[in-house]
Amino acid sequence: MSGILGTTPGVFIGLTIVLFGLGAFRAGQAIAQGWHPAHDAVLAALGLTIADRFLACTLFASPPLSIPAAVIAAAYLIAVTLVAWRATLARKMVRQYPWLYQPVGLLGWRRTDGASD
């Protein structure tokens, strides 16, 4: 398991899942608050992945170029960032235009008159 994650499971959970996962969630929210597109959220998640791998390498002596660990961390952080971005965007659309949109689940909205956008 350490070979795939690039470090021990405890360090991976603490650093990548918890610490950088919270950072990815807040980054997704901040990007959606500024009405920025989804690719900005992906770029932010890739930057967080680089920071995560750097800290794992320097603080916990993980291999610096562990490709599987970087891919797993990037996939997780991109997913968290995009979910936070979409949930925030959906909430903003419904709150900012309540006469036009109604919520559909956590990540979506639809027009109140049933017409398509």
Short mmCIF file of C-alpha atoms in Angstrom, two decimals:
data_model
loop_
_atom_site.label_atom_id
_atom_site.label_comp_id
_atom_site.label_asym_id
_atom_site.label_seq_id
_atom_site.Cartn_x
_atom_site.Cartn_y
_atom_site.Cartn_z
CA MET A 1 0.00 0.00 0.00
CA SER A 2 2.87 2.37 0.75
CA GLY A 3 4.25 1.83 -2.74
CA ILE A 4 1.07 3.01 -4.43
CA LEU A 5 0.41 5.92 -2.06
CA GLY A 6 4.06 6.98 -1.97
CA THR A 7 3.95 7.13 1.84
CA THR A 8 2.27 5.41 4.75
CA PRO A 9 -1.54 5.26 4.74
CA GLY A 10 -1.71 7.44 7.85
CA VAL A 11 0.32 10.21 6.27
CA PHE A 12 -1.70 9.96 3.06
CA ILE A 13 -4.99 10.21 4.94
CA GLY A 14 -3.81 13.04 7.17
CA LEU A 15 -1.99 15.11 4.57
CA THR A 16 -3.79 14.45 1.28
CA ILE A 17 -7.29 13.46 2.31
CA VAL A 18 -7.80 15.78 5.28
CA LEU A 19 -5.48 18.78 4.97
CA PHE A 20 -5.31 19.19 1.21
CA GLY A 21 -8.86 17.89 0.78
CA LEU A 22 -10.11 20.79 2.89
CA GLY A 23 -7.93 23.15 0.89
CA ALA A 24 -9.35 21.75 -2.35
CA PHE A 25 -12.89 22.16 -1.06
CA ARG A 26 -12.30 25.80 -0.14
CA ALA A 27 -10.53 26.43 -3.45
CA GLY A 28 -13.53 25.08 -5.34
CA GLN A 29 -15.85 27.31 -3.34
CA ALA A 30 -13.70 30.38 -3.90
CA ILE A 31 -13.44 29.76 -7.63
CA ALA A 32 -17.21 29.38 -7.94
CA GLN A 33 -17.80 32.53 -5.87
CA GLY A 34 -15.88 34.47 -8.52
CA TRP A 35 -17.90 32.87 -11.36
CA HIS A 36 -14.73 31.30 -12.78
CA PRO A 37 -14.97 28.26 -15.09
CA ALA A 38 -14.34 24.64 -14.09
CA HIS A 39 -10.89 24.49 -15.67
CA ASP A 40 -9.71 27.05 -13.12
CA ALA A 41 -10.77 24.61 -10.40
CA VAL A 42 -8.79 21.83 -12.09
CA LEU A 43 -5.69 24.05 -12.28
CA ALA A 44 -6.04 24.91 -8.59
CA ALA A 45 -6.31 21.22 -7.74
CA LEU A 46 -3.17 20.47 -9.73
CA GLY A 47 -1.34 23.18 -7.80
CA LEU A 48 -2.54 21.63 -4.56
CA THR A 49 -1.31 18.25 -5.80
CA ILE A 50 2.17 19.66 -6.34
CA ALA A 51 2.16 21.18 -2.85
CA ASP A 52 0.90 17.90 -1.37
CA ARG A 53 3.61 15.85 -3.03
CA PHE A 54 6.25 18.41 -2.03
CA LEU A 55 5.23 18.26 1.64
CA ALA A 56 4.99 14.47 1.59
CA CYS A 57 8.49 14.34 0.12
CA THR A 58 10.12 16.85 2.44
CA LEU A 59 8.35 16.11 5.72
CA PHE A 60 7.79 12.36 5.47
CA ALA A 61 10.59 11.21 3.12
CA SER A 62 8.31 9.81 0.45
CA PRO A 63 9.74 9.25 -3.03
CA PRO A 64 9.80 12.58 -4.87
CA LEU A 65 8.67 11.24 -8.26
CA SER A 66 6.11 8.65 -7.26
CA ILE A 67 3.80 8.75 -10.28
CA PRO A 68 1.05 6.52 -8.81
CA ALA A 69 0.92 8.64 -5.65
CA ALA A 70 0.70 11.86 -7.67
CA VAL A 71 -2.05 10.46 -9.90
CA ILE A 72 -4.10 9.27 -6.92
CA ALA A 73 -3.66 12.58 -5.10
CA ALA A 74 -4.47 14.58 -8.23
CA ALA A 75 -7.61 12.55 -8.96
CA TYR A 76 -8.86 12.96 -5.40
CA LEU A 77 -8.11 16.69 -5.19
CA ILE A 78 -9.61 17.40 -8.62
CA ALA A 79 -12.78 15.53 -7.67
CA VAL A 80 -13.14 17.41 -4.37
CA THR A 81 -12.47 20.76 -6.03
CA LEU A 82 -14.97 20.17 -8.83
CA VAL A 83 -17.71 18.95 -6.48
CA ALA A 84 -17.25 22.00 -4.26
CA TRP A 85 -17.21 24.26 -7.34
CA ARG A 86 -20.42 22.79 -8.75
CA ALA A 87 -22.26 22.76 -5.39
CA THR A 88 -21.34 26.39 -4.76
CA LEU A 89 -22.30 27.40 -8.28
CA ALA A 90 -25.68 25.65 -7.98
CA ARG A 91 -26.35 27.34 -4.64
CA LYS A 92 -25.38 30.74 -6.08
CA MET A 93 -27.64 30.35 -9.11
CA VAL A 94 -30.66 29.45 -6.99
CA ARG A 95 -30.03 32.15 -4.38
CA GLN A 96 -29.16 34.91 -6.83
CA TYR A 97 -31.98 34.19 -9.29
CA PRO A 98 -34.79 32.63 -7.22
CA TRP A 99 -37.48 33.74 -9.69
CA LEU A 100 -35.69 31.94 -12.52
CA TYR A 101 -34.12 28.79 -11.06
CA GLN A 102 -34.99 26.13 -8.54
CA PRO A 103 -32.61 23.60 -6.99
CA VAL A 104 -32.30 20.07 -8.32
CA GLY A 105 -30.29 18.08 -5.80
CA LEU A 106 -27.00 19.30 -4.42
CA LEU A 107 -25.24 19.97 -7.72
CA GLY A 108 -27.92 21.19 -10.08
CA TRP A 109 -30.63 23.71 -10.88
CA ARG A 110 -33.38 24.08 -13.45
CA ARG A 111 -35.58 26.84 -14.73
CA THR A 112 -38.82 27.34 -12.86
CA ASP A 113 -40.84 27.65 -16.09
CA GLY A 114 -39.49 24.37 -17.47
CA ALA A 115 -37.79 25.96 -20.49
CA SER A 116 -34.24 25.02 -21.40
CA ASP A 117 -31.36 27.51 -21.15
#
